[in-house]
Amino acid sequence: MGESRAATRLRDGIVDAARALTIATGWDGVRMGAVATAAGVSRQTVYNEFGSKAGLAEALARREVDRFVSEVRAALAGHGDDVRAATYAAIRHTLASAADNPLVKAILTSTRGGSEELLPYLTTRGDLVLAEASAVLIDWTGQRLPGADPAALAFAADSVVRLVVSHIVLPQAPVDDTAEALARLAVRLFGAAFAPAA
């Protein structure tokens, strides 16, 4: 058990170092040797833990996704059965957090210079972002909207998540306005899950 905790601390320390370096230099500037130095371990230890820079990117992205998913879950839960208020809170929190997240900012900035190595782990990989965020929303709406068609709720949740991601990547209005508009749309999409089949 102690060995497992030590292994977790080792991995967490390496990912912390990679996160800090990514914020400071952008993902393209991150070198495995620099991560090792910052984490206080050998370069070989970093490779042993993650296999490659892509493996480290996966772990870094996984942590960011887990954090976001837990925050979205908390925002939804903080409003009981008020679907509109909960949806607004979750969307607003997601948009504001993404705008203020230094890691996401560093990644988006580095992609403007031609790097696309880390961005896909955070924005386009369905197994990391879309599927997990949709699953949280599907679970929450399923509990709050009993009697709705599960397939329609799943489609609505997936659509809302994709719209939110789109507004993170290319914002076009202030966060509050976007969150309000998307929350109204989400409520309509969730409501349509009750419509009888034609």
PDB file of N, CA and C in Angstrom, residues 44-143:
ATOM      1  N   GLN A  44      15.424   8.962 -16.956  1.00  0.00           N
ATOM      2  CA  GLN A  44      14.984   7.578 -17.172  1.00  0.00           C
ATOM      3  C   GLN A  44      13.728   7.270 -16.360  1.00  0.00           C
ATOM      4  N   THR A  45      13.625   7.845 -15.169  1.00  0.00           N
ATOM      5  CA  THR A  45      12.426   7.634 -14.347  1.00  0.00           C
ATOM      6  C   THR A  45      11.194   8.188 -15.056  1.00  0.00           C
ATOM      7  N   VAL A  46      11.337   9.353 -15.664  1.00  0.00           N
ATOM      8  CA  VAL A  46      10.207   9.933 -16.405  1.00  0.00           C
ATOM      9  C   VAL A  46       9.803   9.003 -17.539  1.00  0.00           C
ATOM     10  N   TYR A  47      10.778   8.510 -18.280  1.00  0.00           N
ATOM     11  CA  TYR A  47      10.470   7.577 -19.374  1.00  0.00           C
ATOM     12  C   TYR A  47       9.882   6.269 -18.848  1.00  0.00           C
ATOM     13  N   ASN A  48      10.395   5.778 -17.719  1.00  0.00           N
ATOM     14  CA  ASN A  48       9.856   4.544 -17.144  1.00  0.00           C
ATOM     15  C   ASN A  48       8.388   4.707 -16.750  1.00  0.00           C
ATOM     16  N   GLU A  49       8.045   5.884 -16.236  1.00  0.00           N
ATOM     17  CA  GLU A  49       6.669   6.125 -15.787  1.00  0.00           C
ATOM     18  C   GLU A  49       5.701   6.363 -16.937  1.00  0.00           C
ATOM     19  N   PHE A  50       6.141   7.073 -17.992  1.00  0.00           N
ATOM     20  CA  PHE A  50       5.215   7.516 -19.035  1.00  0.00           C
ATOM     21  C   PHE A  50       5.528   6.987 -20.427  1.00  0.00           C
ATOM     22  N   GLY A  51       6.708   6.405 -20.613  1.00  0.00           N
ATOM     23  CA  GLY A  51       7.049   5.799 -21.890  1.00  0.00           C
ATOM     24  C   GLY A  51       7.568   6.762 -22.940  1.00  0.00           C
ATOM     25  N   SER A  52       6.933   7.915 -23.046  1.00  0.00           N
ATOM     26  CA  SER A  52       7.292   8.883 -24.080  1.00  0.00           C
ATOM     27  C   SER A  52       6.688  10.233 -23.710  1.00  0.00           C
ATOM     28  N   LYS A  53       7.019  11.243 -24.504  1.00  0.00           N
ATOM     29  CA  LYS A  53       6.426  12.564 -24.290  1.00  0.00           C
ATOM     30  C   LYS A  53       4.918  12.497 -24.522  1.00  0.00           C
ATOM     31  N   ALA A  54       4.493  11.684 -25.493  1.00  0.00           N
ATOM     32  CA  ALA A  54       3.049  11.515 -25.737  1.00  0.00           C
ATOM     33  C   ALA A  54       2.358  10.895 -24.521  1.00  0.00           C
ATOM     34  N   GLY A  55       3.011   9.946 -23.859  1.00  0.00           N
ATOM     35  CA  GLY A  55       2.450   9.349 -22.650  1.00  0.00           C
ATOM     36  C   GLY A  55       2.313  10.362 -21.528  1.00  0.00           C
ATOM     37  N   LEU A  56       3.303  11.249 -21.435  1.00  0.00           N
ATOM     38  CA  LEU A  56       3.235  12.320 -20.440  1.00  0.00           C
ATOM     39  C   LEU A  56       2.118  13.300 -20.781  1.00  0.00           C
ATOM     40  N   ALA A  57       1.972  13.610 -22.069  1.00  0.00           N
ATOM     41  CA  ALA A  57       0.875  14.489 -22.507  1.00  0.00           C
ATOM     42  C   ALA A  57      -0.467  13.886 -22.124  1.00  0.00           C
ATOM     43  N   GLU A  58      -0.610  12.594 -22.321  1.00  0.00           N
ATOM     44  CA  GLU A  58      -1.850  11.897 -21.968  1.00  0.00           C
ATOM     45  C   GLU A  58      -2.146  12.039 -20.478  1.00  0.00           C
ATOM     46  N   ALA A  59      -1.120  11.838 -19.644  1.00  0.00           N
ATOM     47  CA  ALA A  59      -1.313  11.944 -18.192  1.00  0.00           C
ATOM     48  C   ALA A  59      -1.660  13.368 -17.775  1.00  0.00           C
ATOM     49  N   LEU A  60      -0.990  14.334 -18.390  1.00  0.00           N
ATOM     50  CA  LEU A  60      -1.262  15.739 -18.087  1.00  0.00           C
ATOM     51  C   LEU A  60      -2.692  16.101 -18.489  1.00  0.00           C
ATOM     52  N   ALA A  61      -3.080  15.707 -19.678  1.00  0.00           N
ATOM     53  CA  ALA A  61      -4.439  15.978 -20.144  1.00  0.00           C
ATOM     54  C   ALA A  61      -5.469  15.257 -19.284  1.00  0.00           C
ATOM     55  N   ARG A  62      -5.163  14.011 -18.911  1.00  0.00           N
ATOM     56  CA  ARG A  62      -6.079  13.222 -18.076  1.00  0.00           C
ATOM     57  C   ARG A  62      -6.368  13.955 -16.769  1.00  0.00           C
ATOM     58  N   ARG A  63      -5.320  14.510 -16.164  1.00  0.00           N
ATOM     59  CA  ARG A  63      -5.514  15.233 -14.911  1.00  0.00           C
ATOM     60  C   ARG A  63      -6.390  16.466 -15.115  1.00  0.00           C
ATOM     61  N   GLU A  64      -6.135  17.224 -16.182  1.00  0.00           N
ATOM     62  CA  GLU A  64      -6.933  18.417 -16.455  1.00  0.00           C
ATOM     63  C   GLU A  64      -8.395  18.045 -16.687  1.00  0.00           C
ATOM     64  N   VAL A  65      -8.619  16.992 -17.454  1.00  0.00           N
ATOM     65  CA  VAL A  65      -9.986  16.550 -17.743  1.00  0.00           C
ATOM     66  C   VAL A  65     -10.683  16.110 -16.462  1.00  0.00           C
ATOM     67  N   ASP A  66     -10.000  15.311 -15.645  1.00  0.00           N
ATOM     68  CA  ASP A  66     -10.598  14.858 -14.384  1.00  0.00           C
ATOM     69  C   ASP A  66     -10.993  16.045 -13.505  1.00  0.00           C
ATOM     70  N   ARG A  67     -10.122  17.050 -13.464  1.00  0.00           N
ATOM     71  CA  ARG A  67     -10.413  18.239 -12.657  1.00  0.00           C
ATOM     72  C   ARG A  67     -11.647  18.958 -13.187  1.00  0.00           C
ATOM     73  N   PHE A  68     -11.688  19.173 -14.510  1.00  0.00           N
ATOM     74  CA  PHE A  68     -12.840  19.852 -15.099  1.00  0.00           C
ATOM     75  C   PHE A  68     -14.127  19.073 -14.878  1.00  0.00           C
ATOM     76  N   VAL A  69     -14.074  17.763 -15.085  1.00  0.00           N
ATOM     77  CA  VAL A  69     -15.281  16.938 -14.926  1.00  0.00           C
ATOM     78  C   VAL A  69     -15.788  17.020 -13.500  1.00  0.00           C
ATOM     79  N   SER A  70     -14.887  16.972 -12.523  1.00  0.00           N
ATOM     80  CA  SER A  70     -15.331  17.066 -11.137  1.00  0.00           C
ATOM     81  C   SER A  70     -15.917  18.419 -10.798  1.00  0.00           C
ATOM     82  N   GLU A  71     -15.354  19.471 -11.386  1.00  0.00           N
ATOM     83  CA  GLU A  71     -15.905  20.810 -11.163  1.00  0.00           C
ATOM     84  C   GLU A  71     -17.273  20.970 -11.818  1.00  0.00           C
ATOM     85  N   VAL A  72     -17.456  20.406 -12.998  1.00  0.00           N
ATOM     86  CA  VAL A  72     -18.763  20.464 -13.672  1.00  0.00           C
ATOM     87  C   VAL A  72     -19.794  19.703 -12.851  1.00  0.00           C
ATOM     88  N   ARG A  73     -19.420  18.529 -12.361  1.00  0.00           N
ATOM     89  CA  ARG A  73     -20.328  17.732 -11.532  1.00  0.00           C
ATOM     90  C   ARG A  73     -20.765  18.531 -10.302  1.00  0.00           C
ATOM     91  N   ALA A  74     -19.818  19.216  -9.664  1.00  0.00           N
ATOM     92  CA  ALA A  74     -20.135  20.014  -8.472  1.00  0.00           C
ATOM     93  C   ALA A  74     -21.048  21.193  -8.822  1.00  0.00           C
ATOM     94  N   ALA A  75     -20.795  21.841  -9.957  1.00  0.00           N
ATOM     95  CA  ALA A  75     -21.637  22.972 -10.372  1.00  0.00           C
ATOM     96  C   ALA A  75     -23.065  22.512 -10.633  1.00  0.00           C
ATOM     97  N   LEU A  76     -23.224  21.366 -11.272  1.00  0.00           N
ATOM     98  CA  LEU A  76     -24.566  20.832 -11.532  1.00  0.00           C
ATOM     99  C   LEU A  76     -25.260  20.468 -10.222  1.00  0.00           C
ATOM    100  N   ALA A  77     -24.545  19.802  -9.337  1.00  0.00           N
ATOM    101  CA  ALA A  77     -25.134  19.342  -8.077  1.00  0.00           C
ATOM    102  C   ALA A  77     -25.515  20.499  -7.162  1.00  0.00           C
ATOM    103  N   GLY A  78     -24.865  21.647  -7.326  1.00  0.00           N
ATOM    104  CA  GLY A  78     -25.118  22.781  -6.452  1.00  0.00           C
ATOM    105  C   GLY A  78     -26.456  23.465  -6.663  1.00  0.00           C
ATOM    106  N   HIS A  79     -27.258  22.997  -7.623  1.00  0.00           N
ATOM    107  CA  HIS A  79     -28.534  23.659  -7.916  1.00  0.00           C
ATOM    108  C   HIS A  79     -29.728  22.724  -7.851  1.00  0.00           C
ATOM    109  N   GLY A  80     -29.570  21.603  -7.193  1.00  0.00           N
ATOM    110  CA  GLY A  80     -30.692  20.677  -7.008  1.00  0.00           C
ATOM    111  C   GLY A  80     -31.348  20.309  -8.311  1.00  0.00           C
ATOM    112  N   ASP A  81     -32.671  20.468  -8.354  1.00  0.00           N
ATOM    113  CA  ASP A  81     -33.455  20.072  -9.530  1.00  0.00           C
ATOM    114  C   ASP A  81     -33.718  21.225 -10.495  1.00  0.00           C
ATOM    115  N   ASP A  82     -33.137  22.384 -10.251  1.00  0.00           N
ATOM    116  CA  ASP A  82     -33.330  23.529 -11.138  1.00  0.00           C
ATOM    117  C   ASP A  82     -32.415  23.360 -12.363  1.00  0.00           C
ATOM    118  N   VAL A  83     -32.961  22.754 -13.413  1.00  0.00           N
ATOM    119  CA  VAL A  83     -32.175  22.392 -14.597  1.00  0.00           C
ATOM    120  C   VAL A  83     -31.538  23.611 -15.241  1.00  0.00           C
ATOM    121  N   ARG A  84     -32.285  24.696 -15.362  1.00  0.00           N
ATOM    122  CA  ARG A  84     -31.750  25.893 -16.012  1.00  0.00           C
ATOM    123  C   ARG A  84     -30.609  26.503 -15.218  1.00  0.00           C
ATOM    124  N   ALA A  85     -30.807  26.657 -13.906  1.00  0.00           N
ATOM    125  CA  ALA A  85     -29.765  27.258 -13.065  1.00  0.00           C
ATOM    126  C   ALA A  85     -28.517  26.370 -13.016  1.00  0.00           C
ATOM    127  N   ALA A  86     -28.722  25.075 -12.909  1.00  0.00           N
ATOM    128  CA  ALA A  86     -27.591  24.153 -12.846  1.00  0.00           C
ATOM    129  C   ALA A  86     -26.820  24.133 -14.158  1.00  0.00           C
ATOM    130  N   THR A  87     -27.552  24.129 -15.269  1.00  0.00           N
ATOM    131  CA  THR A  87     -26.909  24.109 -16.584  1.00  0.00           C
ATOM    132  C   THR A  87     -26.125  25.404 -16.787  1.00  0.00           C
ATOM    133  N   TYR A  88     -26.738  26.530 -16.430  1.00  0.00           N
ATOM    134  CA  TYR A  88     -26.039  27.819 -16.541  1.00  0.00           C
ATOM    135  C   TYR A  88     -24.759  27.806 -15.702  1.00  0.00           C
ATOM    136  N   ALA A  89     -24.864  27.349 -14.450  1.00  0.00           N
ATOM    137  CA  ALA A  89     -23.700  27.349 -13.555  1.00  0.00           C
ATOM    138  C   ALA A  89     -22.575  26.478 -14.111  1.00  0.00           C
ATOM    139  N   ALA A  90     -22.935  25.314 -14.614  1.00  0.00           N
ATOM    140  CA  ALA A  90     -21.915  24.403 -15.144  1.00  0.00           C
ATOM    141  C   ALA A  90     -21.262  24.967 -16.405  1.00  0.00           C
ATOM    142  N   ILE A  91     -22.071  25.514 -17.288  1.00  0.00           N
ATOM    143  CA  ILE A  91     -21.525  26.082 -18.534  1.00  0.00           C
ATOM    144  C   ILE A  91     -20.682  27.308 -18.230  1.00  0.00           C
ATOM    145  N   ARG A  92     -21.185  28.187 -17.375  1.00  0.00           N
ATOM    146  CA  ARG A  92     -20.442  29.400 -17.043  1.00  0.00           C
ATOM    147  C   ARG A  92     -19.114  29.057 -16.385  1.00  0.00           C
ATOM    148  N   HIS A  93     -19.156  28.127 -15.444  1.00  0.00           N
ATOM    149  CA  HIS A  93     -17.926  27.711 -14.776  1.00  0.00           C
ATOM    150  C   HIS A  93     -16.919  27.148 -15.782  1.00  0.00           C
ATOM    151  N   THR A  94     -17.393  26.325 -16.689  1.00  0.00           N
ATOM    152  CA  THR A  94     -16.504  25.717 -17.682  1.00  0.00           C
ATOM    153  C   THR A  94     -15.881  26.776 -18.579  1.00  0.00           C
ATOM    154  N   LEU A  95     -16.699  27.704 -19.089  1.00  0.00           N
ATOM    155  CA  LEU A  95     -16.177  28.760 -19.963  1.00  0.00           C
ATOM    156  C   LEU A  95     -15.181  29.653 -19.226  1.00  0.00           C
ATOM    157  N   ALA A  96     -15.529  30.049 -18.005  1.00  0.00           N
ATOM    158  CA  ALA A  96     -14.649  30.938 -17.238  1.00  0.00           C
ATOM    159  C   ALA A  96     -13.360  30.232 -16.846  1.00  0.00           C
ATOM    160  N   SER A  97     -13.449  28.980 -16.429  1.00  0.00           N
ATOM    161  CA  SER A  97     -12.258  28.234 -16.038  1.00  0.00           C
ATOM    162  C   SER A  97     -11.323  28.036 -17.224  1.00  0.00           C
ATOM    163  N   ALA A  98     -11.886  27.711 -18.366  1.00  0.00           N
ATOM    164  CA  ALA A  98     -11.055  27.505 -19.553  1.00  0.00           C
ATOM    165  C   ALA A  98     -10.365  28.806 -19.950  1.00  0.00           C
ATOM    166  N   ALA A  99     -11.075  29.915 -19.834  1.00  0.00           N
ATOM    167  CA  ALA A  99     -10.482  31.205 -20.190  1.00  0.00           C
ATOM    168  C   ALA A  99      -9.364  31.589 -19.228  1.00  0.00           C
ATOM    169  N   ASP A 100      -9.499  31.184 -17.960  1.00  0.00           N
ATOM    170  CA  ASP A 100      -8.517  31.565 -16.943  1.00  0.00           C
ATOM    171  C   ASP A 100      -7.462  30.511 -16.660  1.00  0.00           C
ATOM    172  N   ASN A 101      -7.586  29.332 -17.283  1.00  0.00           N
ATOM    173  CA  ASN A 101      -6.669  28.235 -17.000  1.00  0.00           C
ATOM    174  C   ASN A 101      -5.340  28.477 -17.710  1.00  0.00           C
ATOM    175  N   PRO A 102      -4.261  28.659 -16.968  1.00  0.00           N
ATOM    176  CA  PRO A 102      -2.990  28.964 -17.618  1.00  0.00           C
ATOM    177  C   PRO A 102      -2.477  27.840 -18.499  1.00  0.00           C
ATOM    178  N   LEU A 103      -2.811  26.600 -18.176  1.00  0.00           N
ATOM    179  CA  LEU A 103      -2.373  25.491 -19.022  1.00  0.00           C
ATOM    180  C   LEU A 103      -3.074  25.542 -20.370  1.00  0.00           C
ATOM    181  N   VAL A 104      -4.385  25.731 -20.351  1.00  0.00           N
ATOM    182  CA  VAL A 104      -5.127  25.814 -21.606  1.00  0.00           C
ATOM    183  C   VAL A 104      -4.638  27.007 -22.417  1.00  0.00           C
ATOM    184  N   LYS A 105      -4.410  28.148 -21.745  1.00  0.00           N
ATOM    185  CA  LYS A 105      -3.883  29.322 -22.451  1.00  0.00           C
ATOM    186  C   LYS A 105      -2.543  29.014 -23.104  1.00  0.00           C
ATOM    187  N   ALA A 106      -1.651  28.350 -22.372  1.00  0.00           N
ATOM    188  CA  ALA A 106      -0.329  28.021 -22.915  1.00  0.00           C
ATOM    189  C   ALA A 106      -0.458  27.086 -24.109  1.00  0.00           C
ATOM    190  N   ILE A 107      -1.360  26.142 -24.027  1.00  0.00           N
ATOM    191  CA  ILE A 107      -1.545  25.194 -25.128  1.00  0.00           C
ATOM    192  C   ILE A 107      -2.108  25.908 -26.353  1.00  0.00           C
ATOM    193  N   LEU A 108      -3.132  26.729 -26.138  1.00  0.00           N
ATOM    194  CA  LEU A 108      -3.718  27.439 -27.273  1.00  0.00           C
ATOM    195  C   LEU A 108      -2.718  28.395 -27.902  1.00  0.00           C
ATOM    196  N   THR A 109      -1.908  29.040 -27.081  1.00  0.00           N
ATOM    197  CA  THR A 109      -0.884  29.941 -27.608  1.00  0.00           C
ATOM    198  C   THR A 109       0.162  29.180 -28.390  1.00  0.00           C
ATOM    199  N   SER A 110       0.582  28.022 -27.894  1.00  0.00           N
ATOM    200  CA  SER A 110       1.615  27.263 -28.599  1.00  0.00           C
ATOM    201  C   SER A 110       1.092  26.719 -29.918  1.00  0.00           C
ATOM    202  N   THR A 111      -0.209  26.453 -30.029  1.00  0.00           N
ATOM    203  CA  THR A 111      -0.720  25.922 -31.291  1.00  0.00           C
ATOM    204  C   THR A 111      -0.715  26.990 -32.366  1.00  0.00           C
ATOM    205  N   ARG A 112      -0.786  28.247 -31.983  1.00  0.00           N
ATOM    206  CA  ARG A 112      -0.724  29.303 -32.995  1.00  0.00           C
ATOM    207  C   ARG A 112       0.639  29.327 -33.674  1.00  0.00           C
ATOM    208  N   GLY A 113       1.655  28.791 -32.994  1.00  0.00           N
ATOM    209  CA  GLY A 113       2.984  28.718 -33.576  1.00  0.00           C
ATOM    210  C   GLY A 113       3.232  27.405 -34.285  1.00  0.00           C
ATOM    211  N   GLY A 114       2.228  26.586 -34.444  1.00  0.00           N
ATOM    212  CA  GLY A 114       2.376  25.367 -35.216  1.00  0.00           C
ATOM    213  C   GLY A 114       2.337  24.082 -34.412  1.00  0.00           C
ATOM    214  N   SER A 115       2.298  24.160 -33.085  1.00  0.00           N
ATOM    215  CA  SER A 115       2.259  22.936 -32.300  1.00  0.00           C
ATOM    216  C   SER A 115       0.832  22.425 -32.198  1.00  0.00           C
ATOM    217  N   GLU A 116       0.656  21.181 -32.518  1.00  0.00           N
ATOM    218  CA  GLU A 116      -0.661  20.571 -32.328  1.00  0.00           C
ATOM    219  C   GLU A 116      -0.528  19.297 -31.522  1.00  0.00           C
ATOM    220  N   GLU A 117       0.605  19.141 -30.830  1.00  0.00           N
ATOM    221  CA  GLU A 117       0.891  17.886 -30.170  1.00  0.00           C
ATOM    222  C   GLU A 117       0.068  17.652 -28.911  1.00  0.00           C
ATOM    223  N   LEU A 118      -0.171  18.698 -28.109  1.00  0.00           N
ATOM    224  CA  LEU A 118      -0.894  18.520 -26.852  1.00  0.00           C
ATOM    225  C   LEU A 118      -2.354  18.908 -26.968  1.00  0.00           C
ATOM    226  N   LEU A 119      -2.681  19.886 -27.788  1.00  0.00           N
ATOM    227  CA  LEU A 119      -4.057  20.370 -27.883  1.00  0.00           C
ATOM    228  C   LEU A 119      -5.079  19.258 -28.120  1.00  0.00           C
ATOM    229  N   PRO A 120      -4.826  18.286 -29.004  1.00  0.00           N
ATOM    230  CA  PRO A 120      -5.839  17.252 -29.224  1.00  0.00           C
ATOM    231  C   PRO A 120      -6.204  16.479 -27.963  1.00  0.00           C
ATOM    232  N   TYR A 121      -5.274  16.317 -27.049  1.00  0.00           N
ATOM    233  CA  TYR A 121      -5.587  15.585 -25.821  1.00  0.00           C
ATOM    234  C   TYR A 121      -6.618  16.329 -24.986  1.00  0.00           C
ATOM    235  N   LEU A 122      -6.666  17.653 -25.122  1.00  0.00           N
ATOM    236  CA  LEU A 122      -7.587  18.434 -24.304  1.00  0.00           C
ATOM    237  C   LEU A 122      -8.881  18.796 -25.011  1.00  0.00           C
ATOM    238  N   THR A 123      -8.883  18.832 -26.337  1.00  0.00           N
ATOM    239  CA  THR A 123     -10.077  19.345 -27.003  1.00  0.00           C
ATOM    240  C   THR A 123     -10.764  18.393 -27.959  1.00  0.00           C
ATOM    241  N   THR A 124     -10.042  17.521 -28.614  1.00  0.00           N
ATOM    242  CA  THR A 124     -10.699  16.743 -29.663  1.00  0.00           C
ATOM    243  C   THR A 124     -10.777  15.259 -29.380  1.00  0.00           C
ATOM    244  N   ARG A 125     -10.130  14.774 -28.345  1.00  0.00           N
ATOM    245  CA  ARG A 125     -10.180  13.345 -28.067  1.00  0.00           C
ATOM    246  C   ARG A 125     -11.464  13.034 -27.318  1.00  0.00           C
ATOM    247  N   GLY A 126     -12.390  12.372 -28.004  1.00  0.00           N
ATOM    248  CA  GLY A 126     -13.681  12.069 -27.406  1.00  0.00           C
ATOM    249  C   GLY A 126     -13.568  11.279 -26.125  1.00  0.00           C
ATOM    250  N   ASP A 127     -12.569  10.383 -26.025  1.00  0.00           N
ATOM    251  CA  ASP A 127     -12.447   9.565 -24.823  1.00  0.00           C
ATOM    252  C   ASP A 127     -12.009  10.384 -23.623  1.00  0.00           C
ATOM    253  N   LEU A 128     -11.467  11.569 -23.835  1.00  0.00           N
ATOM    254  CA  LEU A 128     -11.035  12.382 -22.703  1.00  0.00           C
ATOM    255  C   LEU A 128     -11.993  13.504 -22.359  1.00  0.00           C
ATOM    256  N   VAL A 129     -12.477  14.226 -23.336  1.00  0.00           N
ATOM    257  CA  VAL A 129     -13.288  15.398 -23.018  1.00  0.00           C
ATOM    258  C   VAL A 129     -14.753  15.183 -23.346  1.00  0.00           C
ATOM    259  N   LEU A 130     -15.064  14.990 -24.603  1.00  0.00           N
ATOM    260  CA  LEU A 130     -16.469  14.931 -25.006  1.00  0.00           C
ATOM    261  C   LEU A 130     -17.229  13.819 -24.308  1.00  0.00           C
ATOM    262  N   ALA A 131     -16.696  12.611 -24.328  1.00  0.00           N
ATOM    263  CA  ALA A 131     -17.413  11.487 -23.736  1.00  0.00           C
ATOM    264  C   ALA A 131     -17.585  11.656 -22.234  1.00  0.00           C
ATOM    265  N   GLU A 132     -16.535  12.093 -21.546  1.00  0.00           N
ATOM    266  CA  GLU A 132     -16.645  12.217 -20.092  1.00  0.00           C
ATOM    267  C   GLU A 132     -17.547  13.363 -19.667  1.00  0.00           C
ATOM    268  N   ALA A 133     -17.426  14.500 -20.329  1.00  0.00           N
ATOM    269  CA  ALA A 133     -18.297  15.623 -19.989  1.00  0.00           C
ATOM    270  C   ALA A 133     -19.743  15.273 -20.325  1.00  0.00           C
ATOM    271  N   SER A 134     -19.951  14.616 -21.460  1.00  0.00           N
ATOM    272  CA  SER A 134     -21.306  14.191 -21.824  1.00  0.00           C
ATOM    273  C   SER A 134     -21.854  13.198 -20.806  1.00  0.00           C
ATOM    274  N   ALA A 135     -21.016  12.276 -20.353  1.00  0.00           N
ATOM    275  CA  ALA A 135     -21.466  11.274 -19.383  1.00  0.00           C
ATOM    276  C   ALA A 135     -21.943  11.933 -18.093  1.00  0.00           C
ATOM    277  N   VAL A 136     -21.221  12.958 -17.634  1.00  0.00           N
ATOM    278  CA  VAL A 136     -21.638  13.674 -16.419  1.00  0.00           C
ATOM    279  C   VAL A 136     -23.003  14.314 -16.643  1.00  0.00           C
ATOM    280  N   LEU A 137     -23.176  14.954 -17.787  1.00  0.00           N
ATOM    281  CA  LEU A 137     -24.436  15.627 -18.088  1.00  0.00           C
ATOM    282  C   LEU A 137     -25.575  14.622 -18.293  1.00  0.00           C
ATOM    283  N   ILE A 138     -25.286  13.520 -18.949  1.00  0.00           N
ATOM    284  CA  ILE A 138     -26.298  12.472 -19.156  1.00  0.00           C
ATOM    285  C   ILE A 138     -26.746  11.903 -17.817  1.00  0.00           C
ATOM    286  N   ASP A 139     -25.786  11.612 -16.953  1.00  0.00           N
ATOM    287  CA  ASP A 139     -26.114  11.073 -15.632  1.00  0.00           C
ATOM    288  C   ASP A 139     -26.967  12.063 -14.845  1.00  0.00           C
ATOM    289  N   TRP A 140     -26.559  13.338 -14.869  1.00  0.00           N
ATOM    290  CA  TRP A 140     -27.280  14.353 -14.114  1.00  0.00           C
ATOM    291  C   TRP A 140     -28.687  14.565 -14.665  1.00  0.00           C
ATOM    292  N   THR A 141     -28.831  14.700 -15.986  1.00  0.00           N
ATOM    293  CA  THR A 141     -30.170  14.911 -16.562  1.00  0.00           C
ATOM    294  C   THR A 141     -31.037  13.679 -16.383  1.00  0.00           C
ATOM    295  N   GLY A 142     -30.424  12.500 -16.461  1.00  0.00           N
ATOM    296  CA  GLY A 142     -31.199  11.269 -16.248  1.00  0.00           C
ATOM    297  C   GLY A 142     -31.829  11.221 -14.869  1.00  0.00           C
ATOM    298  N   GLN A 143     -31.112  11.731 -13.871  1.00  0.00           N
ATOM    299  CA  GLN A 143     -31.644  11.768 -12.509  1.00  0.00           C
ATOM    300  C   GLN A 143     -32.686  12.874 -12.336  1.00  0.00           C
TER     301      GLN A 143
END
